[in-house]
Amino acid sequence: MSNVSRLSQAVTSPLQLLVLSNGHGEDVIAVRILEELQRQSNPPEIFALPLVGEGRAYEQLDIPFIGSVHTMPSGGFIYMDGHQLVRDVRGGLVQLTLSQIKAVRRWVSSQKKLGNKRAILAVGDIVPLLFATFSGANYAFVGTAKSEYYVRDEAGLLPRKSKGARWENFSGSVYHPWERWLMSRRRCKAVFPRDALTTEILKQWPIPAFNLGNPMMDGLQPTFSRQQFYSKNSQQQETVRPFMVTLLPGSRPPEAYTNWETIMIAVSALMASFQQRDSVFYTSGTVVFLGAIAPSLDSNILSQSLQSQGWRTESASPIQLRDPNILTFKQRNAYLLLTQQAYNDCLHLGDLAIAMAGTATEQFIGLGKPAIAIPGNGPQYNPAFAEAQSRHLGSSLILVDQPAEVPKIVQSLFKDPDILQIIAENGLRRMGKPGAALHIAECLQERF
């Protein structure tokens, strides 16, 4: 091929982009960025390789995979539990990883032979970042797993009880020297941290870090108009509308079913507390619990659990959600709605959340609302994960050891409007505003 024809091909051929992600949440974030990339002029031709799980989030964009995908026993939570790592190794983790490394190298090599411009977008933690670094192609990194808020806030380092905790920040950043080395290579064209604080710390080193927001807060628009909260009758509506609690048990079975049982203990305790004369909600007419249930869960299992605890099916509901398959239950003056299609609305309508989830908890708090978390038995939402998440989210996430402690926290929160205002500002600051996916897509077009 002549130099002229090579130049012509370089001008007309779109960028070939390979996306590497390692987890369901990371897949979703990647897809949000890719949707915005596809809307750009001269968008890249996109391929993907989910390193954990089956990568079903990519199906909505019909993005082809370049290698094998397989769900490990841990579901990707090996960093929280050594026993899960052993199970994954027995389940073929080493063989899968080796085949994925070969697939990435094969893809880069084939694009190079074709004379195509190629790049890799790594989404997640050090694993996809390692794959990208040693691929031989230019790459960018969306860091979803770490934030400086795990170890510090704007005032300085957080006090930690254990000596081992100092390891998280031993080199001046939650990102360790070897991770920063991967981000500072010449072929690394952009790094997109989770928040402004993490970006500020990373800029102390020669890392091309950009504070463009957190894609996790994109795509959460409710189906109803926000203007209804600002109408001339909004104050009157606020006094008569029910108190609403969003329930977030997580998305991974069978853990989520166990979490649901724990959350229901908290719900029962909360309902009992509202009947007491000293309750801030004593005069409230109705309480609505919004069960935001992942499509991966079996709603029949959750329904049976509710009915065994005295909840009865109900045809009418005090609020309307856009879900034709919604299940409504009633007990005394409380309603409980189970929905697998109105997730965004459940986030926006809830006054607070009782949470045992990862991404969903962070998104709820990012809307400026408080969440109460109860550590479970894992593999995801165990005490170590919950404690780390509470450091990351600060005052917006309150941990309790037992579900029976939830009512006391609820009463203290809603007796003090100043605390709720602090929580609202904190959540928005730590999770960022919507629009990050578009900004990242535009930056990738420019950098690649």
Short mmCIF file of C-alpha atoms in Angstrom, two decimals:
data_model
loop_
_atom_site.label_atom_id
_atom_site.label_comp_id
_atom_site.label_asym_id
_atom_site.label_seq_id
_atom_site.Cartn_x
_atom_site.Cartn_y
_atom_site.Cartn_z
CA MET A 1 0.00 0.00 0.00
CA SER A 2 1.37 3.41 -0.99
CA ASN A 3 1.87 6.25 1.49
CA VAL A 4 -0.97 8.18 -0.22
CA SER A 5 -3.44 5.31 0.14
CA ARG A 6 -2.38 4.74 3.76
CA LEU A 7 -2.99 8.41 4.50
CA SER A 8 -6.40 8.25 2.78
CA GLN A 9 -7.38 5.21 4.86
CA ALA A 10 -6.27 6.91 8.10
CA VAL A 11 -8.46 9.90 7.29
CA THR A 12 -11.60 7.96 6.30
CA SER A 13 -11.44 4.97 8.68
CA PRO A 14 -13.04 5.55 12.08
CA LEU A 15 -11.12 4.92 15.27
CA GLN A 16 -11.27 1.28 16.37
CA LEU A 17 -12.09 1.33 20.10
CA LEU A 18 -11.93 -1.66 22.42
CA VAL A 19 -13.67 -1.32 25.79
CA LEU A 20 -12.54 -3.40 28.77
CA SER A 21 -14.67 -3.50 31.91
CA ASN A 22 -14.72 -5.72 34.97
CA GLY A 23 -18.16 -5.92 36.55
CA HIS A 24 -21.85 -5.27 35.88
CA GLY A 25 -21.70 -1.73 37.28
CA GLU A 26 -18.62 -1.01 35.18
CA ASP A 27 -20.36 -2.40 32.09
CA VAL A 28 -23.27 0.00 32.65
CA ILE A 29 -20.94 2.99 33.05
CA ALA A 30 -19.05 1.98 29.91
CA VAL A 31 -22.30 1.72 27.92
CA ARG A 32 -23.37 5.22 29.01
CA ILE A 33 -20.11 6.64 27.65
CA LEU A 34 -20.37 4.57 24.46
CA GLU A 35 -23.92 5.82 23.81
CA GLU A 36 -22.58 9.38 23.85
CA LEU A 37 -19.61 8.38 21.68
CA GLN A 38 -21.95 6.94 19.06
CA ARG A 39 -23.76 10.28 18.89
CA GLN A 40 -20.53 12.13 18.05
CA SER A 41 -19.61 13.04 14.49
CA ASN A 42 -17.38 10.33 12.99
CA PRO A 43 -17.91 7.95 15.95
CA PRO A 44 -15.48 5.07 16.58
CA GLU A 45 -16.16 1.48 15.66
CA ILE A 46 -16.59 -0.16 19.05
CA PHE A 47 -15.72 -3.61 20.37
CA ALA A 48 -15.87 -4.88 23.96
CA LEU A 49 -14.46 -7.49 26.30
CA PRO A 50 -16.19 -7.77 29.68
CA LEU A 51 -13.58 -9.27 31.99
CA VAL A 52 -16.16 -10.24 34.65
CA GLY A 53 -19.59 -11.68 33.94
CA GLU A 54 -21.42 -11.91 30.63
CA GLY A 55 -21.52 -8.19 29.82
CA ARG A 56 -25.25 -8.08 29.03
CA ALA A 57 -25.31 -4.29 29.33
CA TYR A 58 -23.49 -4.13 25.97
CA GLU A 59 -26.33 -5.99 24.22
CA GLN A 60 -28.50 -2.86 24.00
CA LEU A 61 -25.88 -1.28 21.71
CA ASP A 62 -25.15 -4.49 19.75
CA ILE A 63 -21.46 -4.20 20.51
CA PRO A 64 -19.50 -7.33 19.49
CA PHE A 65 -17.21 -9.13 21.93
CA ILE A 66 -13.66 -10.04 20.91
CA GLY A 67 -13.22 -12.96 23.31
CA SER A 68 -14.77 -15.34 25.81
CA VAL A 69 -16.99 -14.17 28.66
CA HIS A 70 -17.89 -16.22 31.69
CA THR A 71 -19.51 -15.60 35.08
CA MET A 72 -17.32 -16.57 38.02
CA PRO A 73 -18.77 -17.91 41.31
CA SER A 74 -17.91 -14.66 43.14
CA GLY A 75 -19.64 -12.42 40.60
CA GLY A 76 -16.49 -10.28 40.62
CA PHE A 77 -16.23 -9.59 44.35
CA ILE A 78 -12.99 -11.44 45.01
CA TYR A 79 -11.33 -8.35 46.49
CA MET A 80 -13.75 -8.46 49.43
CA ASP A 81 -13.20 -12.10 50.36
CA GLY A 82 -10.25 -14.46 49.87
CA HIS A 83 -12.58 -17.48 49.85
CA GLN A 84 -14.28 -16.06 46.75
CA LEU A 85 -10.90 -15.90 44.98
CA VAL A 86 -10.29 -19.59 45.70
CA ARG A 87 -13.73 -20.44 44.28
CA ASP A 88 -13.04 -18.40 41.16
CA VAL A 89 -9.66 -20.05 40.58
CA ARG A 90 -11.35 -23.43 40.80
CA GLY A 91 -14.00 -22.14 38.43
CA GLY A 92 -11.46 -21.37 35.72
CA LEU A 93 -10.39 -17.80 36.51
CA VAL A 94 -6.77 -18.31 35.46
CA GLN A 95 -7.66 -19.91 32.13
CA LEU A 96 -10.26 -17.20 31.43
CA THR A 97 -7.79 -14.40 32.20
CA LEU A 98 -5.11 -15.90 29.95
CA SER A 99 -7.59 -16.26 27.09
CA GLN A 100 -8.70 -12.65 27.57
CA ILE A 101 -5.10 -11.37 27.49
CA LYS A 102 -4.56 -13.25 24.24
CA ALA A 103 -7.80 -11.87 22.81
CA VAL A 104 -6.77 -8.26 23.52
CA ARG A 105 -3.32 -8.75 21.96
CA ARG A 106 -4.87 -10.47 18.96
CA TRP A 107 -7.33 -7.60 18.46
CA VAL A 108 -4.61 -4.93 18.69
CA SER A 109 -2.37 -6.89 16.32
CA SER A 110 -5.11 -7.35 13.73
CA GLN A 111 -6.04 -3.64 13.81
CA LYS A 112 -2.38 -2.73 13.42
CA LYS A 113 -2.01 -5.00 10.37
CA LEU A 114 -5.08 -3.36 8.82
CA GLY A 115 -3.51 0.05 9.37
CA ASN A 116 -6.39 1.18 11.60
CA LYS A 117 -6.10 3.74 14.34
CA ARG A 118 -6.82 1.86 17.56
CA ALA A 119 -7.35 2.64 21.24
CA ILE A 120 -8.58 1.01 24.44
CA LEU A 121 -10.97 2.36 27.07
CA ALA A 122 -10.49 0.62 30.43
CA VAL A 123 -13.37 0.95 32.90
CA GLY A 124 -13.05 -0.26 36.48
CA ASP A 125 -9.94 -0.91 38.53
CA ILE A 126 -6.33 -2.00 38.03
CA VAL A 127 -7.26 -5.17 36.11
CA PRO A 128 -8.60 -3.56 32.90
CA LEU A 129 -5.96 -0.83 33.34
CA LEU A 130 -3.23 -3.50 33.27
CA PHE A 131 -4.76 -5.09 30.17
CA ALA A 132 -4.79 -1.70 28.44
CA THR A 133 -1.26 -0.72 29.48
CA PHE A 134 0.36 -3.84 28.08
CA SER A 135 -1.79 -4.04 24.95
CA GLY A 136 0.53 -1.82 22.91
CA ALA A 137 -2.29 0.60 22.02
CA ASN A 138 -3.16 4.07 23.28
CA TYR A 139 -5.64 3.94 26.14
CA ALA A 140 -7.80 5.89 28.59
CA PHE A 141 -8.99 4.88 32.03
CA VAL A 142 -12.29 5.49 33.84
CA GLY A 143 -11.51 4.77 37.51
CA THR A 144 -14.70 3.52 39.18
CA ALA A 145 -13.28 1.55 42.10
CA LYS A 146 -11.32 4.18 44.04
CA SER A 147 -11.86 7.64 45.45
CA GLU A 148 -9.77 9.80 47.75
CA TYR A 149 -12.89 10.09 49.88
CA TYR A 150 -12.09 6.59 51.13
CA VAL A 151 -9.15 8.03 53.05
CA ARG A 152 -9.73 11.81 53.29
CA ASP A 153 -12.20 14.62 52.90
CA GLU A 154 -11.66 18.28 52.07
CA ALA A 155 -10.36 18.91 55.61
CA GLY A 156 -7.67 16.21 55.53
CA LEU A 157 -7.04 12.52 56.26
CA LEU A 158 -9.76 10.55 58.03
CA PRO A 159 -8.93 8.99 61.41
CA ARG A 160 -8.53 5.22 61.09
CA LYS A 161 -8.50 2.66 63.89
CA SER A 162 -6.39 -0.14 62.44
CA LYS A 163 -2.74 0.09 61.47
CA GLY A 164 -3.46 -1.87 58.32
CA ALA A 165 -5.77 0.91 57.17
CA ARG A 166 -2.78 3.20 56.67
CA TRP A 167 -1.78 0.97 53.77
CA GLU A 168 -4.62 2.46 51.72
CA ASN A 169 -2.85 5.81 51.62
CA PHE A 170 0.78 4.97 52.31
CA SER A 171 2.10 6.82 49.22
CA GLY A 172 0.00 9.96 49.43
CA SER A 173 -2.95 8.72 47.36
CA VAL A 174 -5.57 6.00 47.43
CA TYR A 175 -4.09 5.03 44.06
CA HIS A 176 -0.84 3.18 44.78
CA PRO A 177 2.49 3.93 42.99
CA TRP A 178 2.11 1.02 40.56
CA GLU A 179 -1.40 2.19 39.60
CA ARG A 180 -0.14 5.73 39.10
CA TRP A 181 2.69 4.35 36.95
CA LEU A 182 0.12 2.69 34.69
CA MET A 183 -1.79 5.98 34.44
CA SER A 184 1.31 8.06 33.68
CA ARG A 185 2.58 6.06 30.65
CA ARG A 186 2.96 7.97 27.39
CA ARG A 187 0.21 5.91 25.75
CA CYS A 188 -2.28 6.78 28.50
CA LYS A 189 -4.13 9.72 26.97
CA ALA A 190 -6.72 10.41 29.67
CA VAL A 191 -7.76 9.37 33.18
CA PHE A 192 -11.27 10.09 34.46
CA PRO A 193 -11.46 9.79 38.28
CA ARG A 194 -14.73 9.59 40.18
CA ASP A 195 -14.67 13.06 41.70
CA ALA A 196 -12.89 16.42 41.93
CA LEU A 197 -10.94 15.51 45.08
CA THR A 198 -9.40 12.40 43.49
CA THR A 199 -8.56 14.34 40.32
CA GLU A 200 -6.83 17.04 42.37
CA ILE A 201 -4.64 14.48 44.16
CA LEU A 202 -3.71 12.60 40.96
CA LYS A 203 -2.60 15.83 39.29
CA GLN A 204 0.36 15.92 41.69
CA TRP A 205 1.92 13.35 39.37
CA PRO A 206 2.30 13.41 35.54
CA ILE A 207 -1.14 11.87 35.04
CA PRO A 208 -3.57 13.30 32.43
CA ALA A 209 -6.47 13.42 34.90
CA PHE A 210 -9.72 15.19 33.98
CA ASN A 211 -12.52 16.10 36.40
CA LEU A 212 -15.56 15.55 34.16
CA GLY A 213 -17.95 14.02 36.67
CA ASN A 214 -19.21 10.53 37.45
CA PRO A 215 -21.19 8.66 34.74
CA MET A 216 -22.90 6.74 37.53
CA MET A 217 -25.23 9.73 37.95
CA ASP A 218 -26.26 9.76 34.28
CA GLY A 219 -29.45 8.16 33.02
CA LEU A 220 -31.36 8.55 36.29
CA GLN A 221 -34.08 10.91 35.10
CA PRO A 222 -37.52 10.15 36.59
CA THR A 223 -40.55 9.54 34.41
CA PHE A 224 -42.46 12.35 36.12
CA SER A 225 -41.81 16.07 35.75
CA ARG A 226 -39.68 17.66 38.44
CA GLN A 227 -41.76 20.83 38.05
CA GLN A 228 -44.53 19.32 40.12
CA PHE A 229 -42.37 19.86 43.18
CA TYR A 230 -42.17 23.58 42.49
CA SER A 231 -45.80 24.41 41.71
CA LYS A 232 -47.72 27.05 43.68
CA ASN A 233 -49.36 24.21 45.62
CA SER A 234 -46.11 22.38 46.32
CA GLN A 235 -46.00 23.31 50.01
CA GLN A 236 -49.53 22.01 50.56
CA GLN A 237 -48.74 18.83 48.59
CA GLU A 238 -45.64 18.24 50.71
CA THR A 239 -47.67 18.28 53.94
CA VAL A 240 -50.17 15.67 52.72
CA ARG A 241 -47.96 13.39 50.64
CA PRO A 242 -46.85 10.10 52.25
CA PHE A 243 -43.42 9.60 53.78
CA MET A 244 -41.52 7.38 51.35
CA VAL A 245 -38.65 4.98 52.03
CA THR A 246 -36.71 3.37 49.17
CA LEU A 247 -35.54 -0.20 49.79
CA LEU A 248 -32.33 -1.30 48.02
CA PRO A 249 -31.46 -4.97 48.67
CA GLY A 250 -28.83 -5.27 45.92
CA SER A 251 -29.01 -7.10 42.61
CA ARG A 252 -27.06 -10.32 43.07
CA PRO A 253 -28.90 -13.51 44.08
CA PRO A 254 -28.91 -15.25 46.48
CA GLU A 255 -27.32 -12.49 48.58
CA ALA A 256 -30.08 -10.00 47.71
CA TYR A 257 -32.78 -12.32 49.11
CA THR A 258 -30.97 -12.53 52.44
CA ASN A 259 -30.53 -8.75 52.39
CA TRP A 260 -34.27 -8.37 51.79
CA GLU A 261 -35.08 -10.35 54.94
CA THR A 262 -32.78 -8.06 56.94
CA ILE A 263 -34.33 -4.93 55.42
CA MET A 264 -37.82 -6.19 56.27
CA ILE A 265 -36.85 -6.38 59.96
CA ALA A 266 -35.92 -2.69 59.73
CA VAL A 267 -39.21 -1.93 57.96
CA SER A 268 -41.23 -3.60 60.72
CA ALA A 269 -39.31 -1.73 63.41
CA LEU A 270 -39.80 1.55 61.56
CA MET A 271 -43.55 1.02 61.21
CA ALA A 272 -43.82 0.28 64.94
CA SER A 273 -41.86 3.42 65.83
CA PHE A 274 -44.20 5.62 63.79
CA GLN A 275 -47.07 4.59 66.12
CA GLN A 276 -45.29 6.06 69.16
CA ARG A 277 -46.43 9.50 70.32
CA ASP A 278 -42.90 10.92 70.44
CA SER A 279 -42.31 10.01 66.78
CA VAL A 280 -41.77 12.86 64.35
CA PHE A 281 -44.06 10.88 62.00
CA TYR A 282 -46.80 10.18 64.58
CA THR A 283 -49.37 12.30 62.74
CA SER A 284 -48.43 11.02 59.27
CA GLY A 285 -51.29 9.36 57.49
CA THR A 286 -49.49 7.00 55.17
CA VAL A 287 -46.01 5.51 54.75
CA VAL A 288 -44.92 4.06 51.41
CA PHE A 289 -41.99 1.66 51.05
CA LEU A 290 -40.59 1.49 47.49
CA GLY A 291 -38.90 -1.81 46.73
CA ALA A 292 -36.53 -1.07 43.85
CA ILE A 293 -35.90 -4.64 42.72
CA ALA A 294 -33.34 -5.58 40.07
CA PRO A 295 -34.64 -7.51 37.04
CA SER A 296 -32.23 -10.31 37.96
CA LEU A 297 -34.26 -11.12 41.11
CA ASP A 298 -37.37 -13.29 41.41
CA SER A 299 -40.21 -11.08 42.66
CA ASN A 300 -42.17 -14.17 43.73
CA ILE A 301 -39.57 -14.96 46.39
CA LEU A 302 -39.81 -11.41 47.75
CA SER A 303 -43.64 -11.48 47.63
CA GLN A 304 -43.77 -14.71 49.62
CA SER A 305 -41.47 -13.16 52.21
CA LEU A 306 -43.81 -10.16 52.55
CA GLN A 307 -46.95 -12.25 52.87
CA SER A 308 -45.37 -14.39 55.58
CA GLN A 309 -44.84 -11.17 57.58
CA GLY A 310 -48.46 -10.01 57.43
CA TRP A 311 -48.45 -7.93 54.23
CA ARG A 312 -51.51 -8.45 52.04
CA THR A 313 -51.88 -7.76 48.33
CA GLU A 314 -53.71 -4.52 47.53
CA SER A 315 -55.20 -3.27 44.26
CA ALA A 316 -55.01 0.47 45.03
CA SER A 317 -51.85 2.50 45.71
CA PRO A 318 -51.33 6.01 47.10
CA ILE A 319 -48.81 6.74 44.34
CA GLN A 320 -48.56 5.71 40.70
CA LEU A 321 -45.41 4.22 39.17
CA ARG A 322 -44.98 3.41 35.47
CA ASP A 323 -44.79 -0.33 35.83
CA PRO A 324 -47.71 -2.48 34.61
CA ASN A 325 -46.37 -5.43 36.62
CA ILE A 326 -45.98 -3.59 39.92
CA LEU A 327 -46.94 -5.54 43.05
CA THR A 328 -48.67 -3.59 45.83
CA PHE A 329 -48.99 -4.72 49.45
CA LYS A 330 -50.58 -3.12 52.52
CA GLN A 331 -50.20 -3.48 56.28
CA ARG A 332 -51.95 -1.04 58.65
CA ASN A 333 -51.27 2.47 57.28
CA ALA A 334 -48.27 1.38 55.22
CA TYR A 335 -47.97 0.36 51.59
CA LEU A 336 -45.08 -1.55 50.03
CA LEU A 337 -44.56 -1.48 46.27
CA LEU A 338 -42.34 -3.96 44.45
CA THR A 339 -41.18 -2.75 41.05
CA GLN A 340 -38.58 -4.01 38.59
CA GLN A 341 -39.18 -1.28 36.00
CA ALA A 342 -39.39 2.01 37.93
CA TYR A 343 -35.92 2.13 39.46
CA ASN A 344 -35.28 5.82 38.69
CA ASP A 345 -38.62 6.89 40.12
CA CYS A 346 -37.92 4.95 43.32
CA LEU A 347 -34.65 6.85 43.73
CA HIS A 348 -36.26 10.25 43.19
CA LEU A 349 -39.38 9.65 45.30
CA GLY A 350 -37.68 8.24 48.40
CA ASP A 351 -37.10 10.55 51.37
CA LEU A 352 -34.43 8.14 52.58
CA ALA A 353 -33.22 4.65 51.73
CA ILE A 354 -32.62 1.49 53.69
CA ALA A 355 -29.79 0.09 51.64
CA MET A 356 -27.66 -3.03 51.26
CA ALA A 357 -26.40 -2.32 47.74
CA GLY A 358 -23.33 -0.90 46.03
CA THR A 359 -24.11 1.28 43.01
CA ALA A 360 -27.77 1.88 43.91
CA THR A 361 -26.84 3.27 47.33
CA GLU A 362 -24.34 5.68 45.79
CA GLN A 363 -26.83 6.85 43.18
CA PHE A 364 -29.50 7.50 45.81
CA ILE A 365 -27.04 9.52 47.89
CA GLY A 366 -25.90 11.36 44.76
CA LEU A 367 -29.43 12.76 44.53
CA GLY A 368 -28.80 14.50 47.85
CA LYS A 369 -30.59 12.07 50.18
CA PRO A 370 -29.63 10.08 53.28
CA ALA A 371 -29.31 6.31 53.33
CA ILE A 372 -29.12 3.90 56.25
CA ALA A 373 -27.04 0.80 55.58
CA ILE A 374 -27.00 -2.55 57.35
CA PRO A 375 -23.89 -4.68 56.67
CA GLY A 376 -24.75 -8.20 55.55
CA ASN A 377 -22.83 -11.42 55.04
CA GLY A 378 -21.63 -10.78 51.50
CA PRO A 379 -19.93 -11.57 49.28
CA GLN A 380 -20.62 -7.98 48.24
CA TYR A 381 -22.41 -6.11 50.99
CA ASN A 382 -20.40 -7.36 53.97
CA PRO A 383 -19.03 -5.29 56.89
CA ALA A 384 -15.76 -4.46 55.08
CA PHE A 385 -17.57 -3.20 51.97
CA ALA A 386 -20.12 -1.22 54.00
CA GLU A 387 -17.43 0.41 56.13
CA ALA A 388 -15.46 1.45 53.06
CA GLN A 389 -18.63 2.76 51.41
CA SER A 390 -19.47 4.82 54.50
CA ARG A 391 -16.06 6.51 54.33
CA HIS A 392 -16.55 7.19 50.65
CA LEU A 393 -20.01 8.70 51.09
CA GLY A 394 -19.39 10.48 54.38
CA SER A 395 -22.33 11.88 56.35
CA SER A 396 -24.86 10.77 53.72
CA LEU A 397 -24.54 7.08 54.65
CA ILE A 398 -25.26 5.98 58.22
CA LEU A 399 -24.20 2.46 59.19
CA VAL A 400 -26.10 0.47 61.83
CA ASP A 401 -25.12 -2.92 63.20
CA GLN A 402 -28.68 -4.21 63.55
CA PRO A 403 -31.86 -3.47 61.55
CA ALA A 404 -33.72 -2.64 64.79
CA GLU A 405 -31.53 0.47 65.12
CA VAL A 406 -32.96 2.05 61.94
CA PRO A 407 -35.94 3.86 63.59
CA LYS A 408 -33.71 5.77 66.00
CA ILE A 409 -31.58 7.06 63.09
CA VAL A 410 -34.65 8.04 61.06
CA GLN A 411 -36.10 10.01 63.97
CA SER A 412 -32.85 11.91 64.59
CA LEU A 413 -32.41 12.73 60.88
CA PHE A 414 -35.87 14.17 60.28
CA LYS A 415 -35.96 16.18 63.49
CA ASP A 416 -33.02 18.27 62.25
CA PRO A 417 -33.41 20.04 58.86
CA ASP A 418 -29.83 21.33 59.11
CA ILE A 419 -28.48 17.77 59.01
CA LEU A 420 -30.59 17.00 55.94
CA GLN A 421 -29.21 20.09 54.20
CA ILE A 422 -25.62 19.07 54.98
CA ILE A 423 -26.36 15.57 53.66
CA ALA A 424 -27.88 16.97 50.46
CA GLU A 425 -24.81 19.11 49.74
CA ASN A 426 -22.44 16.28 50.65
CA GLY A 427 -24.11 13.76 48.32
CA LEU A 428 -24.03 16.11 45.35
CA ARG A 429 -20.38 16.97 45.97
CA ARG A 430 -19.19 13.37 46.32
CA MET A 431 -21.15 11.87 43.43
CA GLY A 432 -21.26 14.83 41.00
CA LYS A 433 -23.84 16.18 38.59
CA PRO A 434 -25.33 14.32 35.58
CA GLY A 435 -23.69 14.78 32.19
CA ALA A 436 -20.32 13.12 32.78
CA ALA A 437 -20.75 10.49 30.03
CA LEU A 438 -21.13 13.18 27.35
CA HIS A 439 -18.13 15.15 28.63
CA ILE A 440 -15.98 12.00 28.74
CA ALA A 441 -17.06 11.01 25.23
CA GLU A 442 -16.11 14.43 23.89
CA CYS A 443 -12.74 14.28 25.64
CA LEU A 444 -12.05 10.78 24.25
CA GLN A 445 -12.78 12.01 20.71
CA GLU A 446 -10.30 14.82 21.23
CA ARG A 447 -7.56 12.79 22.97
CA PHE A 448 -7.72 9.77 20.63
#
